[in-house]
Coordinates of C-alpha atoms in Angstrom, one line a residue:
M1 CA -26.8 -21.7 10.4
I2 CA -25.3 -24.5 8.2
L3 CA -24.0 -21.9 5.7
C4 CA -22.2 -20.0 8.4
L5 CA -20.4 -23.2 9.6
V6 CA -19.2 -24.5 6.2
A7 CA -17.1 -21.4 5.4
F8 CA -14.2 -22.3 7.7
P9 CA -11.6 -25.2 7.6
D10 CA -11.8 -28.0 10.1
A11 CA -8.8 -26.8 12.1
V12 CA -10.6 -23.7 13.5
Y13 CA -13.4 -25.6 15.2
R14 CA -13.2 -26.4 18.9
R15 CA -14.8 -29.8 18.3
P16 CA -15.1 -31.9 15.1
R17 CA -17.2 -30.1 12.6
R18 CA -19.4 -33.0 11.9
Q19 CA -20.4 -33.1 15.6
I20 CA -21.1 -29.3 15.5
L21 CA -23.2 -29.6 12.4
A22 CA -25.2 -32.5 13.9
G23 CA -25.8 -30.5 17.0
V24 CA -27.0 -27.5 15.0
L25 CA -29.3 -29.6 12.9
I26 CA -30.9 -31.1 16.1
Y27 CA -31.2 -27.7 17.6
G28 CA -32.9 -26.4 14.4
A29 CA -35.2 -29.4 14.3
C30 CA -36.3 -28.8 17.9
V31 CA -37.0 -25.1 17.1
A32 CA -39.0 -26.0 14.0
A33 CA -41.0 -28.5 15.9
A34 CA -42.1 -25.8 18.3
V35 CA -43.2 -23.4 15.6
P36 CA -46.9 -24.6 15.7
V37 CA -47.1 -23.3 19.2
V38 CA -46.5 -19.8 17.8
F39 CA -48.7 -20.3 14.7
Y40 CA -51.7 -21.5 16.8
S41 CA -51.3 -19.1 19.7
E42 CA -55.0 -18.1 19.2
L43 CA -55.7 -21.2 21.1
F44 CA -54.4 -19.4 24.1
G45 CA -56.6 -16.3 23.5
L46 CA -53.8 -14.0 22.3
L47 CA -54.4 -11.0 20.2
D48 CA -52.8 -10.4 16.8
N49 CA -50.3 -8.0 18.1
Q50 CA -49.4 -10.3 20.9
I51 CA -49.0 -13.2 18.5
A52 CA -46.7 -11.0 16.4
L53 CA -44.7 -10.0 19.4
L54 CA -44.4 -13.6 20.5
A55 CA -43.3 -14.7 17.1
N56 CA -40.6 -12.0 16.8
T57 CA -39.3 -12.7 20.3
Y58 CA -39.2 -16.4 19.4
M59 CA -37.1 -15.8 16.3
A60 CA -34.9 -13.3 18.1
V61 CA -34.0 -15.8 20.8
F62 CA -33.3 -18.4 18.2
I63 CA -31.0 -16.1 16.3
L64 CA -29.2 -14.9 19.4
T65 CA -28.7 -18.4 20.6
F66 CA -27.1 -19.4 17.3
I67 CA -24.8 -16.3 17.4
V68 CA -23.5 -17.5 20.8
I69 CA -23.0 -21.0 19.4
Y70 CA -21.3 -19.6 16.3
C71 CA -18.9 -17.4 18.2
R72 CA -18.0 -20.2 20.7
V73 CA -17.3 -23.1 18.3
V74 CA -15.4 -21.2 15.7
R75 CA -11.9 -20.1 16.8
E76 CA -11.4 -17.4 14.2
N77 CA -11.0 -13.6 14.0
L78 CA -14.3 -11.7 14.5
I79 CA -13.8 -9.9 11.1
K80 CA -13.8 -13.3 9.3
K81 CA -16.9 -14.4 11.2
L82 CA -18.6 -11.2 10.3
I83 CA -18.1 -11.4 6.6
V84 CA -19.6 -14.9 6.6
V85 CA -22.6 -13.7 8.5
F86 CA -23.3 -10.8 6.1
V87 CA -23.1 -13.1 3.1
V88 CA -25.6 -15.5 4.7
I89 CA -27.9 -12.6 5.6
F90 CA -27.8 -11.5 2.0
Y91 CA -28.8 -15.0 1.0
A92 CA -31.7 -14.9 3.4
A93 CA -32.8 -11.5 2.0
T94 CA -32.6 -12.9 -1.5
V95 CA -34.8 -15.8 -0.6
Y96 CA -37.3 -13.4 1.0
M97 CA -37.3 -11.2 -2.1
V98 CA -37.9 -14.0 -4.5
V99 CA -40.7 -15.4 -2.4
N100 CA -42.4 -12.0 -2.1
A101 CA -42.1 -11.7 -5.9
L102 CA -43.9 -15.0 -6.3
R103 CA -46.5 -14.1 -3.8
S104 CA -47.2 -10.8 -5.7
L105 CA -47.7 -12.8 -8.8
F106 CA -49.7 -15.9 -7.6
D107 CA -51.3 -14.9 -4.3
V108 CA -52.2 -11.2 -4.7
S109 CA -55.2 -11.3 -2.4
D110 CA -53.1 -12.1 0.7
V111 CA -49.7 -10.6 0.0
Y112 CA -49.5 -8.3 3.0
M113 CA -51.6 -10.1 5.5
G114 CA -49.0 -12.5 7.0
Y115 CA -47.9 -15.9 5.6
S116 CA -50.1 -18.8 4.7
P117 CA -49.1 -22.5 4.3
F118 CA -48.9 -21.7 0.6
D119 CA -46.1 -19.2 1.4
V120 CA -44.2 -21.8 3.5
V121 CA -44.1 -24.0 0.4
W122 CA -42.7 -21.2 -1.6
F123 CA -40.0 -20.6 1.0
A124 CA -39.1 -24.3 1.0
I125 CA -38.9 -24.4 -2.8
I126 CA -36.8 -21.2 -3.2
S127 CA -34.5 -22.1 -0.3
A128 CA -33.9 -25.6 -1.9
L129 CA -33.1 -24.0 -5.2
L130 CA -30.8 -21.3 -4.0
F131 CA -29.1 -23.2 -1.1
P132 CA -26.7 -25.3 -3.4
F133 CA -25.5 -22.1 -5.0
I134 CA -24.6 -20.3 -1.7
F135 CA -23.4 -23.5 -0.2
Y136 CA -20.9 -24.0 -3.1
M137 CA -19.8 -20.3 -2.8
N138 CA -19.2 -20.6 0.9
K139 CA -17.5 -24.0 0.6
T140 CA -15.1 -22.9 -2.2
Y141 CA -14.6 -19.2 -2.8
L142 CA -15.4 -17.9 0.7
L143 CA -13.5 -20.7 2.5
E144 CA -10.5 -20.2 0.2
Y145 CA -10.7 -16.5 0.6
L146 CA -10.7 -16.6 4.4
A147 CA -7.9 -19.1 4.5
E148 CA -5.6 -17.2 2.1
N149 CA -6.1 -13.6 3.2
A150 CA -5.1 -11.7 6.3
V151 CA -7.7 -9.7 8.3
R152 CA -6.4 -6.4 6.8
H153 CA -7.3 -7.6 3.3
I154 CA -10.7 -8.9 4.4
M155 CA -11.6 -5.5 5.8
R156 CA -11.3 -4.1 2.3
V157 CA -13.9 -6.5 1.0
L158 CA -16.1 -6.1 4.1
R159 CA -16.3 -2.4 3.4
W160 CA -18.1 -3.3 0.3
V161 CA -20.2 -6.2 1.6
I162 CA -21.6 -4.5 4.7
P163 CA -22.9 -1.2 3.1
L164 CA -24.4 -2.9 0.0
T165 CA -26.1 -5.6 2.1
V166 CA -27.5 -3.1 4.6
V167 CA -28.7 -0.7 1.9
Y168 CA -30.4 -3.6 0.1
I169 CA -32.2 -4.8 3.2
V170 CA -33.2 -1.3 4.3
L171 CA -34.8 -0.5 0.9
M172 CA -36.5 -3.9 0.8
A173 CA -37.9 -3.3 4.3
Y174 CA -39.1 0.2 3.3
Y175 CA -41.0 -1.1 0.3
S176 CA -42.4 -4.0 2.3
A177 CA -43.6 -1.7 5.1
Y178 CA -45.5 0.6 2.7
N179 CA -47.1 -2.2 0.7
T180 CA -45.4 -1.3 -2.6
M181 CA -43.9 -4.7 -3.4
Q182 CA -45.4 -4.8 -6.8
P183 CA -44.1 -7.2 -9.5
L184 CA -41.9 -4.5 -11.2
V185 CA -40.4 -3.5 -7.8
C186 CA -39.8 -7.2 -6.9
A187 CA -38.1 -7.8 -10.3
S188 CA -35.8 -4.8 -9.7
F189 CA -34.8 -6.2 -6.4
I190 CA -34.2 -9.6 -7.8
L191 CA -32.1 -8.2 -10.6
T192 CA -30.1 -6.2 -8.0
A193 CA -29.6 -9.3 -5.9
V194 CA -28.2 -11.2 -9.0
I195 CA -25.8 -8.3 -9.8
L196 CA -24.6 -8.2 -6.2
W197 CA -24.1 -11.9 -6.0
I198 CA -22.0 -11.8 -9.2
F199 CA -20.1 -8.8 -7.7
Y200 CA -19.4 -10.6 -4.4
G201 CA -18.2 -13.7 -6.2
M202 CA -15.9 -11.8 -8.5
L203 CA -14.6 -9.8 -5.6
L204 CA -13.7 -13.0 -3.6
K205 CA -12.3 -14.8 -6.7
E206 CA -10.2 -11.8 -7.8
S207 CA -8.8 -11.5 -4.3
V208 CA -7.8 -15.1 -4.1
R209 CA -6.2 -14.9 -7.6
H210 CA -4.2 -11.8 -6.6
K211 CA -3.0 -13.6 -3.5
R212 CA -2.0 -16.7 -5.5
D213 CA -0.2 -14.5 -8.0
A214 CA 1.7 -12.8 -5.2
A215 CA 2.6 -16.2 -3.7
S216 CA 3.8 -17.5 -7.1
L217 CA 5.9 -14.4 -7.6
Q218 CA 7.4 -14.9 -4.2
E219 CA 8.2 -18.5 -4.9
A220 CA 9.8 -17.6 -8.2
Q221 CA 11.9 -15.0 -6.5
I222 CA 13.0 -17.5 -3.8
Q223 CA 14.1 -19.9 -6.5
N224 CA 15.9 -17.1 -8.3
F225 CA 17.7 -16.2 -5.0
R226 CA 18.7 -19.8 -4.5
Y227 CA 20.0 -20.0 -8.1
E228 CA 22.0 -16.8 -7.6
K229 CA 23.3 -17.9 -4.2
A230 CA 24.4 -21.3 -5.8
T231 CA 26.1 -19.4 -8.6
G232 CA 27.8 -17.1 -6.2
D233 CA 28.9 -20.0 -4.0
M234 CA 30.5 -21.6 -7.0
E235 CA 32.3 -18.4 -8.0
T236 CA 33.5 -18.0 -4.4
T237 CA 34.8 -21.5 -4.4
R238 CA 36.7 -20.9 -7.6
R239 CA 38.2 -17.7 -6.2
L240 CA 39.1 -19.4 -3.0
R241 CA 40.9 -22.2 -4.9
H242 CA 42.8 -19.6 -6.9
D243 CA 43.7 -17.7 -3.7
M244 CA 44.7 -20.9 -1.9
R245 CA 47.0 -21.9 -4.8
H246 CA 48.8 -18.6 -4.5
L247 CA 49.0 -18.8 -0.7
L248 CA 50.4 -22.3 -0.8
N249 CA 52.9 -21.4 -3.5
G250 CA 54.0 -18.5 -1.3
L251 CA 54.3 -20.6 1.8
Y252 CA 56.2 -23.2 -0.1
Q253 CA 58.7 -20.5 -1.3
I254 CA 59.1 -19.2 2.3
A255 CA 59.5 -22.7 3.7
E256 CA 62.2 -23.4 1.1
Q257 CA 64.1 -20.4 2.6
G258 CA 63.7 -21.9 6.1
D259 CA 61.8 -18.9 7.5
V260 CA 59.4 -20.8 9.8
E261 CA 58.2 -17.6 11.6
A262 CA 57.1 -16.1 8.3
V263 CA 55.2 -19.3 7.5
R264 CA 53.5 -19.1 10.9
R265 CA 52.6 -15.5 10.4
S266 CA 51.1 -16.0 7.0
L267 CA 49.0 -19.0 8.2
R268 CA 47.8 -17.0 11.2
E269 CA 46.7 -14.1 8.9
A270 CA 44.9 -16.5 6.5
I271 CA 43.1 -18.3 9.3
S272 CA 42.0 -14.9 10.8
D273 CA 40.6 -13.8 7.4
V274 CA 38.5 -16.9 7.0
A275 CA 37.2 -16.7 10.6
R276 CA 36.3 -13.0 10.1
V277 CA 34.2 -13.8 7.0
E278 CA 32.4 -16.9 8.4
N279 CA 31.9 -15.9 12.0
R280 CA 30.4 -12.5 11.7
D281 CA 27.4 -12.3 13.9
F282 CA 25.0 -9.5 13.1
C283 CA 22.0 -10.6 15.2
D284 CA 20.7 -13.6 17.1
D285 CA 18.1 -14.6 14.6
R286 CA 19.6 -17.5 12.7
V287 CA 17.8 -16.9 9.3
L288 CA 18.3 -13.1 9.3
N289 CA 22.0 -13.5 10.4
S290 CA 22.7 -15.9 7.5
L291 CA 21.1 -13.6 5.0
L292 CA 23.1 -10.6 6.3
Q293 CA 26.3 -12.7 6.2
Y294 CA 25.6 -13.7 2.6
Y295 CA 24.6 -10.3 1.2
V296 CA 27.2 -8.3 3.1
Y297 CA 29.9 -10.6 1.8
L298 CA 28.7 -10.1 -1.7
A299 CA 28.6 -6.4 -1.3
E300 CA 32.1 -6.3 0.2
Q301 CA 33.5 -8.4 -2.6
E302 CA 32.4 -5.6 -5.0
G303 CA 34.2 -3.0 -2.9
I304 CA 31.0 -1.7 -1.2
V305 CA 31.3 -0.5 2.4
C306 CA 28.6 -2.0 4.6
S307 CA 27.5 -0.7 7.9
V308 CA 25.1 -3.1 9.8
S309 CA 23.1 -2.4 13.0
A310 CA 20.8 -5.4 13.7
E311 CA 18.9 -5.5 17.0
C312 CA 16.8 -8.6 16.6
Q313 CA 16.9 -11.7 18.8
K314 CA 14.2 -13.6 17.0
S315 CA 11.9 -12.5 14.2
E316 CA 8.4 -14.1 13.7
I317 CA 8.5 -13.2 10.0
S318 CA 8.6 -16.5 8.0
P319 CA 12.0 -17.5 6.5
A320 CA 10.5 -17.4 3.0
D321 CA 9.2 -13.8 3.5
L322 CA 12.5 -12.7 5.1
T323 CA 14.4 -14.2 2.2
V324 CA 12.4 -12.3 -0.4
L325 CA 12.3 -9.1 1.6
L326 CA 16.0 -8.8 2.5
G327 CA 17.0 -10.4 -0.8
N328 CA 15.2 -7.8 -2.9
L329 CA 16.4 -4.9 -0.7
M330 CA 20.1 -6.0 -0.9
E331 CA 20.0 -7.0 -4.5
N332 CA 18.6 -3.5 -5.4
A333 CA 21.1 -1.8 -3.1
I334 CA 24.2 -3.7 -4.5
R335 CA 23.0 -3.1 -8.1
A336 CA 22.5 0.7 -7.4
C337 CA 25.9 1.0 -5.8
L338 CA 27.7 -0.7 -8.7
E339 CA 26.1 1.9 -11.1
T340 CA 27.3 4.8 -8.9
E341 CA 30.6 6.5 -9.4
G342 CA 32.6 7.5 -6.3
E343 CA 31.6 6.4 -2.8
R344 CA 29.7 3.1 -2.6
K345 CA 28.0 2.4 0.7
I346 CA 25.1 0.5 2.2
T347 CA 23.8 1.2 5.6
I348 CA 21.5 -1.5 7.1
R349 CA 19.4 -1.0 10.2
I350 CA 17.1 -3.7 11.6
D351 CA 15.3 -3.3 14.8
R352 CA 12.6 -5.2 16.6
K353 CA 10.7 -3.8 19.6
R354 CA 7.9 -5.9 21.0
S355 CA 5.8 -6.9 17.9
N356 CA 7.1 -4.2 15.6
F357 CA 9.8 -5.1 13.1
L358 CA 11.7 -2.3 11.3
V359 CA 14.1 -2.7 8.3
Q360 CA 15.8 0.4 6.8
I361 CA 18.4 0.2 4.1
T362 CA 20.2 3.3 2.7
N363 CA 22.5 2.9 -0.3
S364 CA 24.4 5.0 -2.8
C365 CA 22.3 5.6 -5.9
A366 CA 23.2 7.7 -8.9
A367 CA 19.7 8.0 -10.3
V368 CA 16.2 6.6 -10.2
R369 CA 13.4 6.3 -12.8
A370 CA 10.2 7.9 -11.6
T371 CA 6.8 6.9 -12.9
G372 CA 5.4 10.4 -12.4
R373 CA 2.5 9.1 -10.3
Y374 CA 3.9 10.6 -7.0
E375 CA 5.7 13.8 -6.3
M376 CA 9.3 13.4 -5.3
N377 CA 9.6 15.9 -2.5
G378 CA 11.9 14.0 -0.1
E379 CA 9.1 12.1 1.6
Y380 CA 8.6 8.4 1.6
V381 CA 6.4 7.2 -1.3
P382 CA 5.0 3.8 -2.4
A383 CA 6.6 1.4 -4.8
G384 CA 4.5 2.7 -7.6
A385 CA 6.5 5.9 -7.6
F386 CA 9.5 4.1 -9.2
A387 CA 10.0 2.2 -12.4
S388 CA 12.4 -0.7 -12.7
M389 CA 15.9 0.2 -13.9
R390 CA 16.5 -3.3 -15.2
R391 CA 16.1 -4.0 -18.9
D392 CA 13.9 -7.0 -18.3
G393 CA 11.8 -5.1 -15.7
G394 CA 11.4 -6.2 -12.2
H395 CA 8.9 -6.5 -9.3
G396 CA 11.4 -6.0 -6.4
L397 CA 9.8 -3.0 -4.7
R398 CA 6.3 -4.3 -5.3
S399 CA 7.2 -7.6 -3.6
I400 CA 8.6 -5.7 -0.7
E401 CA 5.4 -3.8 -0.4
L402 CA 3.3 -7.0 -0.6
I403 CA 5.2 -8.7 2.2
A404 CA 5.0 -5.6 4.4
G405 CA 1.2 -5.5 3.9
K406 CA 0.9 -9.2 4.7
Y407 CA 2.2 -8.5 8.2
G408 CA 0.0 -5.5 8.7
G409 CA 2.7 -2.9 7.9
E410 CA 3.8 -0.7 5.1
A411 CA 6.8 0.0 2.9
G412 CA 8.1 3.4 1.9
F413 CA 10.9 4.5 -0.4
R414 CA 12.7 7.8 -0.7
Y415 CA 15.4 9.2 -3.1
D416 CA 17.7 12.0 -2.0
A417 CA 19.1 13.4 -5.3
P418 CA 21.6 15.9 -3.8
A419 CA 23.1 13.2 -1.5
R420 CA 22.6 10.5 -4.2
Q421 CA 21.1 8.1 -1.7
F422 CA 18.1 5.8 -1.9
T423 CA 16.4 4.6 1.3
A424 CA 13.9 1.8 1.7
R425 CA 12.0 1.7 5.0
I426 CA 9.8 -1.3 5.9
F427 CA 7.6 -1.5 9.0
M428 CA 5.8 -4.7 9.9
R429 CA 4.0 -6.3 12.9
S430 CA 5.8 -9.5 13.3
G431 CA 2.9 -11.2 15.1
A432 CA 0.4 -10.5 12.3
D433 CA -1.0 -13.0 9.8

């Protein structure tokens, strides 16, 4: 019970975790204090099978009561609760297996005839030895894993944990039922348990590492976008100063000639051009609109024709993720257009319906570099189908795919060679994660 409750951060509990743990400990103490009533049921004249039924019912009620408590006090997704339960169940199975191995070695005469006080001592010792290990695992790896990963990623690990744990317990129950828990069999089960614990630990640790690497890559890309934006802003300012100098010189020459109407007309056109660039509203989402303004302006400065259709009042995608997503898409699109002879065009479509968020960008593209891992038959394929065209390599498409997956969606990419067009289509659930 304690192990189930330490695998979540304090914020997900309905009451302070210390109070919950104290209540659980008191509940467990009361249950333990009532155990002698079951152990000494012969005082009430019960038969052996009745005693066994009473004991099993007693434990079932205890477990079910805790499940209710667990589900009520922890405000977290059921999948996350489930993976913690299975890890704890496997810990209990490991303790049971080790105790039975010791019983087969030191208490052979009474291995299959119920538990004696000597067995209770073994359970106490083995539990005390293994508890710190699983406590540390739940408190560090499992806690960090549940906090860092979305439900969709946890399901992948759960597909391994549930079958392996169930198979292990079923085989253990089978051998126990047919009285074949000999030392060699017990040793095999213990070795299997050790291997599975190492596997579970590596699975959780690798998943957390992968998540951190993706976050580090995202942060690096955000910093790169900020640097490029600052560089672009400085270049824009230099160009504006240059254009302003020519404008003022022209106005001065016109004013010298006394043509006031021409001066007014030139100023009106200049003001209109500035307003057209700065006040273009593509959608009502502030972050998304700013990103579109910035990248569409960059594209148009390079002579690229942009067509934008953005139906999005407010996106629940985080600003950081939006920056990386749209930044990668537009950087790739602009770069591909600049390497294409003839028509250079980018078509942007952004749509949000209920919790679904769709981004589709089509751009002119002379060629792509395929990895050969997927067949290019006009269908949408994963990022792994394309290799970076940049000399220093790149992770743009992979980053787009990671962000789509973070929000329970997917990213697909397609190259149309006859039309010389590359399309990126990203679907996300904006309420996920």
